[in-house]
Short mmCIF file of C-alpha atoms and ligand atoms in Angstrom, two decimals:
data_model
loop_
_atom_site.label_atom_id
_atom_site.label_comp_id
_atom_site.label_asym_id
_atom_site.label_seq_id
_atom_site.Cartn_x
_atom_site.Cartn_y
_atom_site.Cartn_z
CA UNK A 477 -6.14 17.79 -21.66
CA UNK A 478 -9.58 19.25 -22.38
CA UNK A 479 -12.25 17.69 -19.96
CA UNK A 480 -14.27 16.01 -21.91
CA UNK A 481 -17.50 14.66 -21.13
CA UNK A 482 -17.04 10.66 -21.04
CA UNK A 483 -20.26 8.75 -20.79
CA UNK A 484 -18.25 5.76 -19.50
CA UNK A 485 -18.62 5.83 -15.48
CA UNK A 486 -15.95 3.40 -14.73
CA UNK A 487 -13.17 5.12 -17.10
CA UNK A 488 -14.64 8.77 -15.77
CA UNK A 489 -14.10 7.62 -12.31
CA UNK A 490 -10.72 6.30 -13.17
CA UNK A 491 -9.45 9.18 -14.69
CA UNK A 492 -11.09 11.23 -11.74
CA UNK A 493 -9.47 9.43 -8.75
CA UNK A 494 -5.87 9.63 -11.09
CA UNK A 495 -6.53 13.33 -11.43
CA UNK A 496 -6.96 13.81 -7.73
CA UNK A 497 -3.93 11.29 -7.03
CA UNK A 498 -1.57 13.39 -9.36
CA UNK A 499 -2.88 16.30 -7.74
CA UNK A 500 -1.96 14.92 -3.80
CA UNK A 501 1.22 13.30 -5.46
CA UNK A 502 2.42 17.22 -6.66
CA UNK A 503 0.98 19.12 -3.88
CA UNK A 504 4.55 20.84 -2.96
CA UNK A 505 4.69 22.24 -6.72
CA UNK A 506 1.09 22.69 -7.10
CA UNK A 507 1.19 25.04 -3.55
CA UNK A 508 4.16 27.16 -5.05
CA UNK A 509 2.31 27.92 -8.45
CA UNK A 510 -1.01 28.68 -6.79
CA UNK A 511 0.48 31.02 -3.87
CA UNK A 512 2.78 32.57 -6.32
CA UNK A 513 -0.41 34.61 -7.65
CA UNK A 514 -2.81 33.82 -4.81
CA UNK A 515 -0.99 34.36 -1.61
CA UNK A 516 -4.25 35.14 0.84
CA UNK A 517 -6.04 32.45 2.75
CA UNK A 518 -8.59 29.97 0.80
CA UNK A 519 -10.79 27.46 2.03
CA UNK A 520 -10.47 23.75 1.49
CA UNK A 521 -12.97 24.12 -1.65
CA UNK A 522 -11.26 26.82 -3.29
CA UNK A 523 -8.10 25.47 -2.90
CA UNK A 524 -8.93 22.32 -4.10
CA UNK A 525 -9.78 23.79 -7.29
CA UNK A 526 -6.73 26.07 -7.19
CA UNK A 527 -4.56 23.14 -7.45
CA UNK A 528 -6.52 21.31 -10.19
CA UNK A 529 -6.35 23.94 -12.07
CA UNK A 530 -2.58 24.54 -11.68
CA UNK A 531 -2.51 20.80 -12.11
CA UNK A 532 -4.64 20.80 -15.43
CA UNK A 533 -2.10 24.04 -16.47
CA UNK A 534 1.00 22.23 -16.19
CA UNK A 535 1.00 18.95 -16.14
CA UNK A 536 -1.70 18.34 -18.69
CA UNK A 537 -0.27 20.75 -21.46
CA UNK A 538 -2.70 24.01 -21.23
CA UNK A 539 -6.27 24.38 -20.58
CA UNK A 540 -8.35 24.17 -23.40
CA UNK A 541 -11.78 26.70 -23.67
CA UNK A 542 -13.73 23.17 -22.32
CA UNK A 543 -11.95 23.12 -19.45
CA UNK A 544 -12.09 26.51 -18.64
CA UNK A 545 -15.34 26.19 -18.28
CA UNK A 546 -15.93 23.31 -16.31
CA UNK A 547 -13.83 25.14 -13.74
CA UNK A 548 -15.29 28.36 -14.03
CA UNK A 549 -18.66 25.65 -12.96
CA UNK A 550 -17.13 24.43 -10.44
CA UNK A 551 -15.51 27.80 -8.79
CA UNK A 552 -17.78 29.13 -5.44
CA UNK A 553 -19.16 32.54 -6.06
CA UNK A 554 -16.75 34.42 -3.94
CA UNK A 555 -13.82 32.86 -5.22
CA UNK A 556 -14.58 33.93 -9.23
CA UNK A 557 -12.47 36.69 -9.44
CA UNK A 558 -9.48 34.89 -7.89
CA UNK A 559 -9.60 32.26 -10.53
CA UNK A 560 -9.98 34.25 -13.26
CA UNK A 561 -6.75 35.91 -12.19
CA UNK A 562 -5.26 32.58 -11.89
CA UNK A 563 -6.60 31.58 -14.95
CA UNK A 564 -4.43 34.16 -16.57
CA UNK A 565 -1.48 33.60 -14.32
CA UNK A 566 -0.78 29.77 -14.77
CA UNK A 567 0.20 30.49 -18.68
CA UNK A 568 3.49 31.78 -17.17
CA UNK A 569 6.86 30.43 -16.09
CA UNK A 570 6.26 28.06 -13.18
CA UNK A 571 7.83 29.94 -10.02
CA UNK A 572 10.85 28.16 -8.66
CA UNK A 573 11.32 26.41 -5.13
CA UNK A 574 13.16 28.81 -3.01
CA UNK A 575 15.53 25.85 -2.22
CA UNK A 576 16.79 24.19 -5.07
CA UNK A 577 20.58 24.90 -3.91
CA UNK A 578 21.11 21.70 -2.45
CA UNK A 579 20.99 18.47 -4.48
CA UNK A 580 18.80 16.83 -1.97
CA UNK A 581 16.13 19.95 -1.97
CA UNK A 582 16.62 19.93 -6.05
CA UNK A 583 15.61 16.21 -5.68
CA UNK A 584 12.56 17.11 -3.43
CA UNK A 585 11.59 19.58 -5.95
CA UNK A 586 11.56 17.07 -8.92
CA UNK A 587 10.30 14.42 -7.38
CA UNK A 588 7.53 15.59 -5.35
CA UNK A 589 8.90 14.23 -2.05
CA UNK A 590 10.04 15.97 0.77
CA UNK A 591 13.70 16.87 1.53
CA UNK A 592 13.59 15.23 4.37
CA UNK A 593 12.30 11.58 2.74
CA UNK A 594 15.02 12.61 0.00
CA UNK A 595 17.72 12.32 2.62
CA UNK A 596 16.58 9.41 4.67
CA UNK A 597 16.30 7.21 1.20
CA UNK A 598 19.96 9.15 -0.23
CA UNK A 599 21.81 7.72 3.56
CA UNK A 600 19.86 4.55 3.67
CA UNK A 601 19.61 3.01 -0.26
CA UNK A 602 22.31 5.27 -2.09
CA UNK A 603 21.63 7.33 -4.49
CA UNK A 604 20.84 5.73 -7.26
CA UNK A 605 18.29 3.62 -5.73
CA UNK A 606 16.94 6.12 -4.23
CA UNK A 607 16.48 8.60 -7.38
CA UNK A 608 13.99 5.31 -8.73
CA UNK A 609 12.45 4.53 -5.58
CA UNK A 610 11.49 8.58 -5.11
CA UNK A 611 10.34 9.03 -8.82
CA UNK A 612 7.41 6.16 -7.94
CA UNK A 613 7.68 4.35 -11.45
CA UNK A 614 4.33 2.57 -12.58
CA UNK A 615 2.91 -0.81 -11.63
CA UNK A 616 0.60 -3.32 -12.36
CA UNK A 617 -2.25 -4.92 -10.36
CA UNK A 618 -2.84 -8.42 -9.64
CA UNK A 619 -5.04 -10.64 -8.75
CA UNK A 620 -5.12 -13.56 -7.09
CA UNK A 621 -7.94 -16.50 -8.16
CA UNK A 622 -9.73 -17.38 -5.33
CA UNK A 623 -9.83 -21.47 -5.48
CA UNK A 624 -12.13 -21.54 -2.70
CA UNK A 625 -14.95 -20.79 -5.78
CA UNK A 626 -13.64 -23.66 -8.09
CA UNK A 627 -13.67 -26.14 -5.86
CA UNK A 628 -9.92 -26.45 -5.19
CA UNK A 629 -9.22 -26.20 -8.79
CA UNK A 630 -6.60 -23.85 -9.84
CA UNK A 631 -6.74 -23.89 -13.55
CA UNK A 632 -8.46 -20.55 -15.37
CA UNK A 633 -12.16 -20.89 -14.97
CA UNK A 634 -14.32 -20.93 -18.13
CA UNK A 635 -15.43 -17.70 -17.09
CA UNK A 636 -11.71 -16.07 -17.01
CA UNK A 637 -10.66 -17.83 -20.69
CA UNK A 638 -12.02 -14.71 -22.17
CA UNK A 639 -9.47 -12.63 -19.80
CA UNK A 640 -6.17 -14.53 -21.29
CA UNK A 641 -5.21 -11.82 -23.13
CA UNK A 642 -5.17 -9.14 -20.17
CA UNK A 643 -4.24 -11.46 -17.26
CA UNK A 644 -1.05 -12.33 -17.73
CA UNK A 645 0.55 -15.76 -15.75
CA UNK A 646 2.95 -14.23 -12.76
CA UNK A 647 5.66 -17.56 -13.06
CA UNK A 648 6.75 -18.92 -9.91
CA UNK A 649 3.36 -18.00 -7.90
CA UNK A 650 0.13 -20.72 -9.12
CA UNK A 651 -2.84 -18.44 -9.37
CA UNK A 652 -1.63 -15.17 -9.58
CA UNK A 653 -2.05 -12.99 -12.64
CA UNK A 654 -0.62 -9.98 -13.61
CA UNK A 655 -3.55 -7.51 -15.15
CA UNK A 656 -1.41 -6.47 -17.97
CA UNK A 657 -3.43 -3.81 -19.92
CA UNK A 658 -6.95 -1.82 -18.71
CA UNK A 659 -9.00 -5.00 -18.69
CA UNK A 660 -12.91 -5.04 -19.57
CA UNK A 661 -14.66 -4.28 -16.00
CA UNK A 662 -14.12 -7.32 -13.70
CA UNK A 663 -17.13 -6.64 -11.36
CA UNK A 664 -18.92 -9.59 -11.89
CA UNK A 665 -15.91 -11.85 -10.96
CA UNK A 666 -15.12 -9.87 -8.13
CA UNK A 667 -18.57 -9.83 -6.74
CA UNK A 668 -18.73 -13.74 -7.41
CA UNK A 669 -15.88 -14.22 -5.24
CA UNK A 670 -13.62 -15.71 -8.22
CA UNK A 671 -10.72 -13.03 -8.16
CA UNK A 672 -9.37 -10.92 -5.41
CA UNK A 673 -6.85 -7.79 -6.18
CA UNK A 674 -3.95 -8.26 -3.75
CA UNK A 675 -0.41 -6.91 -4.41
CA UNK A 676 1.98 -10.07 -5.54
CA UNK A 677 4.09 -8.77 -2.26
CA UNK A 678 1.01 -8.93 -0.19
CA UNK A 679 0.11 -12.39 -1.66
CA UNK A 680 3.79 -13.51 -1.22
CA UNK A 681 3.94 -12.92 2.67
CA UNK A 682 0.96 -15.23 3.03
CA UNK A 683 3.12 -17.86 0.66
CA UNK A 684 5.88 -17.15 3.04
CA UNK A 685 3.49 -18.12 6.13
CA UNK A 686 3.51 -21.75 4.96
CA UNK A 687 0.06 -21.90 5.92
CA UNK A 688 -1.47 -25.36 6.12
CA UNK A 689 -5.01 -26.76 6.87
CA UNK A 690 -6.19 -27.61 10.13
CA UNK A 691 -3.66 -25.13 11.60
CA UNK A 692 -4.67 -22.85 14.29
CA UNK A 693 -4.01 -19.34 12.82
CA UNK A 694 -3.94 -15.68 14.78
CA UNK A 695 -4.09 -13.27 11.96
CA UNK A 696 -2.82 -9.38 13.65
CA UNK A 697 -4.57 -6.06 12.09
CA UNK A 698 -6.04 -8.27 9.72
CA UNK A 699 -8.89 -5.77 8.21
CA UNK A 700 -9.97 -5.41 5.15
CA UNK A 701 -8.63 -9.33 4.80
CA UNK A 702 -6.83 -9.29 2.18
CA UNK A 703 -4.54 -11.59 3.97
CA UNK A 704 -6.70 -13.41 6.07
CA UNK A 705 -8.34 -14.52 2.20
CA UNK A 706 -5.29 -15.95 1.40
CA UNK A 707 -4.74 -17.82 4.28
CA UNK A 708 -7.90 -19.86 4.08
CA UNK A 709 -7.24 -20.68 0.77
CA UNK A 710 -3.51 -22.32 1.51
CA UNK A 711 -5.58 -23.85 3.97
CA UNK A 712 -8.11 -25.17 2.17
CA UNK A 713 -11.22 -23.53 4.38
CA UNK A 714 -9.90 -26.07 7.02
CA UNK A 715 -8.48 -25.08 10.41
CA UNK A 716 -8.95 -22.09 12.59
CA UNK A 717 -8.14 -18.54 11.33
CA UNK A 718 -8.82 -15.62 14.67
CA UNK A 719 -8.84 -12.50 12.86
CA UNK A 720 -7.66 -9.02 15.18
CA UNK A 721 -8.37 -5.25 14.44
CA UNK A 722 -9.31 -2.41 16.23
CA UNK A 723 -11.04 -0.45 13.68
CA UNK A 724 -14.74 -1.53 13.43
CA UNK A 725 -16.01 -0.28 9.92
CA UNK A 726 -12.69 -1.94 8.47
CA UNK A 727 -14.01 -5.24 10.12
CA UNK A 728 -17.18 -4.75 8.75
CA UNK A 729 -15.32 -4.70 5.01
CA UNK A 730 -13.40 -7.63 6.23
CA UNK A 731 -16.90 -9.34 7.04
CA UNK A 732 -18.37 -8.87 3.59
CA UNK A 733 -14.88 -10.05 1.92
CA UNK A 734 -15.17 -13.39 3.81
CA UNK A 735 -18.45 -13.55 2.64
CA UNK A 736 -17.67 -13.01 -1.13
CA UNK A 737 -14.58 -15.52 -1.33
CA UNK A 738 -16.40 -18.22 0.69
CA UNK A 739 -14.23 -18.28 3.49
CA UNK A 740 -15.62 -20.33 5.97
CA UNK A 741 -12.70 -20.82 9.19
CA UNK A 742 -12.13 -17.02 9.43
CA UNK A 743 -13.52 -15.58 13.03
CA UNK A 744 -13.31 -11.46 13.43
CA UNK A 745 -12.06 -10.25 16.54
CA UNK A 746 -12.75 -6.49 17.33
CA UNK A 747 -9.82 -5.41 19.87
CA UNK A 748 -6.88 -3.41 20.12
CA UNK A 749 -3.74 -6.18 19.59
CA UNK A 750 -1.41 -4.69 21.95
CA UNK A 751 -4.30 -5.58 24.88
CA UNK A 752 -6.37 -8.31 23.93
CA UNK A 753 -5.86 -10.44 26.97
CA UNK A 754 -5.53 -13.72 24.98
CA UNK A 755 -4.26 -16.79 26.76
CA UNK A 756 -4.52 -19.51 24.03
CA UNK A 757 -1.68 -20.19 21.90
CA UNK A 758 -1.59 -20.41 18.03
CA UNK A 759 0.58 -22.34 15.72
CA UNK A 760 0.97 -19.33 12.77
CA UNK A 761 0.98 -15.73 14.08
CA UNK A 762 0.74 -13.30 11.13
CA UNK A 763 1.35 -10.04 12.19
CA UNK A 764 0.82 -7.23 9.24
CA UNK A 765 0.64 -4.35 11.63
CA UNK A 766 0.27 -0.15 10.70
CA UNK A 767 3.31 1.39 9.26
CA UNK A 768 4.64 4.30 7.03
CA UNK A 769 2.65 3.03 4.17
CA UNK A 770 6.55 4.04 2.74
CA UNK A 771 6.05 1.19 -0.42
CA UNK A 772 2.98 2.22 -1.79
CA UNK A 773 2.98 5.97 -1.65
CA UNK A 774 1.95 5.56 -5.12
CA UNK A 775 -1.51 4.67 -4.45
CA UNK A 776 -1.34 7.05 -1.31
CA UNK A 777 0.43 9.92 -2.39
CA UNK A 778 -1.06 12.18 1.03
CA UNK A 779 0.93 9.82 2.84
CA UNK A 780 4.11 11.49 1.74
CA UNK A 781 3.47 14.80 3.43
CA UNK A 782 2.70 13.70 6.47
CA UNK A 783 5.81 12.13 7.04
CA UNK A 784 8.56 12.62 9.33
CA UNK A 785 11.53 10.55 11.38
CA UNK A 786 8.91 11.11 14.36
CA UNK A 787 6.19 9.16 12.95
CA UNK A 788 8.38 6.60 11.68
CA UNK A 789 9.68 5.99 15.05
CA UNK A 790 6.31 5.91 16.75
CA UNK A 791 5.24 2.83 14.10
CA UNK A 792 8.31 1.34 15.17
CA UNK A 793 7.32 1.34 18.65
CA UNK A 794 3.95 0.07 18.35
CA UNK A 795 4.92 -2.69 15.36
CA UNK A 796 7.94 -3.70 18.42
CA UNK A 797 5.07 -3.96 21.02
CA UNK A 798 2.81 -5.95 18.82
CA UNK A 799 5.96 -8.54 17.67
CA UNK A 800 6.14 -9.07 21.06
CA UNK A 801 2.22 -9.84 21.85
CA UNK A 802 2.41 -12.06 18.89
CA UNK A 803 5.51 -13.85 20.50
CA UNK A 804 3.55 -14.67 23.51
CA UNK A 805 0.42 -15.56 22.21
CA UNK A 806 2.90 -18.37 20.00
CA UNK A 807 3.22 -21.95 20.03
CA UNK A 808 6.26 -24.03 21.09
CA UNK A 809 7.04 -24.95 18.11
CA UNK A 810 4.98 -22.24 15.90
CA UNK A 811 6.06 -19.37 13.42
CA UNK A 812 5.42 -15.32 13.04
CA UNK A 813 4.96 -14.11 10.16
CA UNK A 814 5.73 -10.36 9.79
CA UNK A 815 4.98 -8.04 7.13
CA UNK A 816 5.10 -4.24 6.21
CA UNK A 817 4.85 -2.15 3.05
CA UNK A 818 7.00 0.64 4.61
CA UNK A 819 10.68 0.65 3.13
CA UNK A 820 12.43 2.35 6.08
CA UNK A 821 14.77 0.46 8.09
CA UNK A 822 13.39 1.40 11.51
CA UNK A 823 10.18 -0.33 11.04
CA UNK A 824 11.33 -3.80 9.24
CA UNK A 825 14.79 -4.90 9.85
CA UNK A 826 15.41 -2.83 12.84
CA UNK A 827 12.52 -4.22 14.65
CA UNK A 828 13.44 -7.87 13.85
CA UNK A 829 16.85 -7.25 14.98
CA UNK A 830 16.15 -6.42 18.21
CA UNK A 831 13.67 -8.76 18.68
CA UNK A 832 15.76 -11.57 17.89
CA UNK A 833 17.96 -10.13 20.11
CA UNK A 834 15.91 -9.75 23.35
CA UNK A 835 14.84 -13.46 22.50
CA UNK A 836 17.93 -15.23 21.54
CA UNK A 837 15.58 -18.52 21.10
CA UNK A 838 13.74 -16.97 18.40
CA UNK A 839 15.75 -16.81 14.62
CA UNK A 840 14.52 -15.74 11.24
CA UNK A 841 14.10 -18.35 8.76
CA UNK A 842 14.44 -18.49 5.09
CA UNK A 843 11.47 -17.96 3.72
CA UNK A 844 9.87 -20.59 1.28
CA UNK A 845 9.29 -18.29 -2.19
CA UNK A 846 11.02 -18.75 -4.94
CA UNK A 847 14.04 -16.67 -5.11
CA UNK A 848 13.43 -14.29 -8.02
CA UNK A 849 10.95 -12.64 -5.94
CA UNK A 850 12.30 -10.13 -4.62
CA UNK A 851 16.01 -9.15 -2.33
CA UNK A 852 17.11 -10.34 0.62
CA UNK A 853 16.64 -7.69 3.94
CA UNK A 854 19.31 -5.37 4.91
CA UNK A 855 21.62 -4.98 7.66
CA UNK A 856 22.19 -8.55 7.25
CA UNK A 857 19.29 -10.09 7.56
CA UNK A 858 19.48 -12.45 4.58
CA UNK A 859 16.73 -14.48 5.47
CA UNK A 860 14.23 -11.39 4.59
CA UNK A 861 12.69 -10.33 2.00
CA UNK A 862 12.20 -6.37 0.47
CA UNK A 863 10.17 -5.76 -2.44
CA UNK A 864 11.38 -2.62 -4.42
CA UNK A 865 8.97 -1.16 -6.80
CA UNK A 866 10.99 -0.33 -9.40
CA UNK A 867 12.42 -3.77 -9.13
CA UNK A 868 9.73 -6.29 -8.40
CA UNK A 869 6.77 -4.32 -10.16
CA UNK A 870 4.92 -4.24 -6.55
CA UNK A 871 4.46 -2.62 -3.40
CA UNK A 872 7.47 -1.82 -1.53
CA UNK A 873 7.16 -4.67 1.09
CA UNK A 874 9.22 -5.89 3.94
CA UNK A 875 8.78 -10.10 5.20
CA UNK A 876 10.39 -11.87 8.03
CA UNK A 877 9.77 -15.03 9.07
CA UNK A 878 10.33 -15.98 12.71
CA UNK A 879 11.12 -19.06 14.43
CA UNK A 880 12.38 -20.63 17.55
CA UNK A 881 16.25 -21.97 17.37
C1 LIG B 2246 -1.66 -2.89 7.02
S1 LIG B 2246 -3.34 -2.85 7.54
C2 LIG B 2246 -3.72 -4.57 7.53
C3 LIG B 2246 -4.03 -5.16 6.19
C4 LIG B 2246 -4.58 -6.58 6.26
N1 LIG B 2246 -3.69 -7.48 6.96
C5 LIG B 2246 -4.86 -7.16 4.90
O1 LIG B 2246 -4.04 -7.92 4.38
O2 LIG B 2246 -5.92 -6.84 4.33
C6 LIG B 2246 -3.17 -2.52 9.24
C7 LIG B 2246 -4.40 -2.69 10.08
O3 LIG B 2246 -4.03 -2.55 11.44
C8 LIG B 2246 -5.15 -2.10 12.16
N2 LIG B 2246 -4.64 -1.62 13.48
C9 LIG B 2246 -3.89 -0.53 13.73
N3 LIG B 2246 -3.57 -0.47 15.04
C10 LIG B 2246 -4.15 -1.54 15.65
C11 LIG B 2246 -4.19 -2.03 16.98
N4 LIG B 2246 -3.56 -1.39 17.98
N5 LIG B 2246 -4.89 -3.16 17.23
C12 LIG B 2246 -5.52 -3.80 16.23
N6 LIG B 2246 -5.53 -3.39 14.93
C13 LIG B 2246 -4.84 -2.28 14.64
C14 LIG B 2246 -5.75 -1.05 11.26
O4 LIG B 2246 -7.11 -0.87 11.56
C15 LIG B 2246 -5.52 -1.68 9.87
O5 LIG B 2246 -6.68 -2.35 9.45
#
């Protein structure tokens, strides 16, 4: 691919952020090419451009003469030399991982993931699964219209009919459209308040919440909203919604989203969930709480090299301590909501397991979506919901809903 110069912001930023995306996604192959003919220490910079150059090499089918010498622009003074050199040396074979012997490590190797990711989705999906959920297939976006601009009304707004072609009717789920090809920029509906993006899994937990109006709602780790949105909306901007996070420039995003889609019964509360101190009780808890980010390593690729079975263990602790604030801060006769989009086991059904059993009064429910979307949970919780991917077309998501007997 020769870099050309496209006038187009939007599609030169798109194109930018999936460059540096690929680039994070294929880091493990990238690192062998580049220290195969540049094995001294670099700096952050220069191995930045290292790897997008081995990236635009390989991936991209050659560099062309343009490209050259956009990178030659972009290359600190010191490091010239050195890229010239690799320059030269990316034209040849691509050097091979030093551990392909194993089928695991040869998966690793092809799929950009590491071996020990490979193993932990080999033991707990079986194979086959797990060869589509590691090779991250494509999916769409969606977006959810927000009826709390149209007055309630749910049918396409006169300003969407020119959309009908690229927003394509997800069945089963009023008001959420599929963006089926690289639509015309949206920015004006978006900053109107008319459409949100939100992952259909995302959107579905929400569904699952059975939200109503004039419900009192605590809404855990709720920044940047996306969720909290959705609730007012099922609720028709009437009832209470508390909304909890810790991090305070995410609540600030999650102020100007309320402010964009009109939501009106949404209150932010800055504080760490595990030690808030609440005494009130609320009839929905939703808790959507940190995790592995395992289902939408996609959009996150980093993600994927920073984990291990440690830090999937340490989100199951905390997301096990926060179930159980959300438990006490829960009416009589109220509900949890739970959500993740990590796939492992530790961090969805594991953690519902044992919280149902250390409260025997407590039972998940079947949860009210229609039943093509998605499978039910694993280790025999039926009454779950996982989102695959490769499956569903979304995030890789994890819902329980919880209930007393
Ligand atoms: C998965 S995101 C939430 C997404 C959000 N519910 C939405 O739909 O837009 C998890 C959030 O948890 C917050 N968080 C992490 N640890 C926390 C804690 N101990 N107390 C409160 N918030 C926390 C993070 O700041 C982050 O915004």
């Amino acid at each position: 691919m020769a870099i050309d110069r496209d006038t187009n912001p939007r599609s030169a930023g798109d194109r930018a952020l999936g460059l540096v995306r690929r680039a994070l996604d294929r880091r493990d192959g990238l690192d062998r090419i580049v220290s195969a003919s540049l094995p001294g220490r670099m700096s952050l910079a220069e191995k930045c451009l290292a790897n997008l150059t081995a990236l635009l090499a390989k991936d991209e089918g050659g560099l062309s003469a343009d490209t050259m010498v956009c990178l030659r622009a972009l290359s600190p003074d010191d490091f010239r030399r050195d890229l010239e050199y690799l320059l030269g040396a990316v034209h040849g074979p691509e050097p091979t991982s030093t551990d392909k012997g194993k089928d695991e490590d040869r998966i690793a190797a092809e799929t950009h993931n590491s071996p020990w990711w490979v193993s932990y989705c080999i033991r707990t999906f079986g194979r086959g699964r797990a060869l589509k959920l590691l090779s991250n297939c494509w999916r769409p976006r969606y977006v959810r219209l927000n009826t709390l601009r149209t007055n309630g009304d749910s049918a396409l707004p006169r300003q969407l009919k020119g959309l009908q072609d690229v927003l394509e009717v997800v069945p089963s789920l009023s008001g959420v459209y599929r963006v089926s090809k690289s639509p015309p920029s949206l920015s004006g509906l978006l900053s109107s308040g008319l459409l949100q993006f939100q992952d259909l899994a995302s959107y579905c937990a929400v569904v699952a919440a059975g939200p109503v109006p004039d419900e009192s709602v605590l809404d855990f780790c709720a920044a940047p909203g996306a969720k909290t949105a959705a609730l007012a909306q099922l609720m028709s901007n009437s009832g209470e919604i508390v909304s909890v996070d810790y991090s305070f420039p995410r609540m600030r995003g999650w102020m100007r989203e309320m402010r964009r889609l009109g939501v009106h019964i949404a209150s932010p509360l800055i504080g760490d969930v595990t030690r808030l101190g609440l005494t009130r009780q609320y009839e929905l808890v939703l808790l959507d709480p940190p995790c592995s980010g395992t289902g939408i390593i996609d959009r996150n690729p980093q993600m994927k090299w920073r984990l291990t079975q440690e830090s999937v263990t340490r989100y199951s602790q905390l997301q096990t301590r926060m179930l159980e604030e959300a438990y006490r801060l829960l009416s009589p006769t109220g509900r949890i909501l739970y959500s993740t989009c990590s796939m492992t086991l530790e961090e969805n059904e594991q953690v519902i397991s044992a919280f149902v059993e250390a409260h025997p009064e407590m039972e998940t429910r079947t949860l009210p979506l229609d039943s093509n979307l998605g499978s039910p949970g694993m280790n025999g919780l039926g009454n779950c919901r996982r989102f695959y991917p490769y499956l569903d077309k979304t995030a890789g998501y994890f819902i329980a809903r919880l209930e007393r007997v």
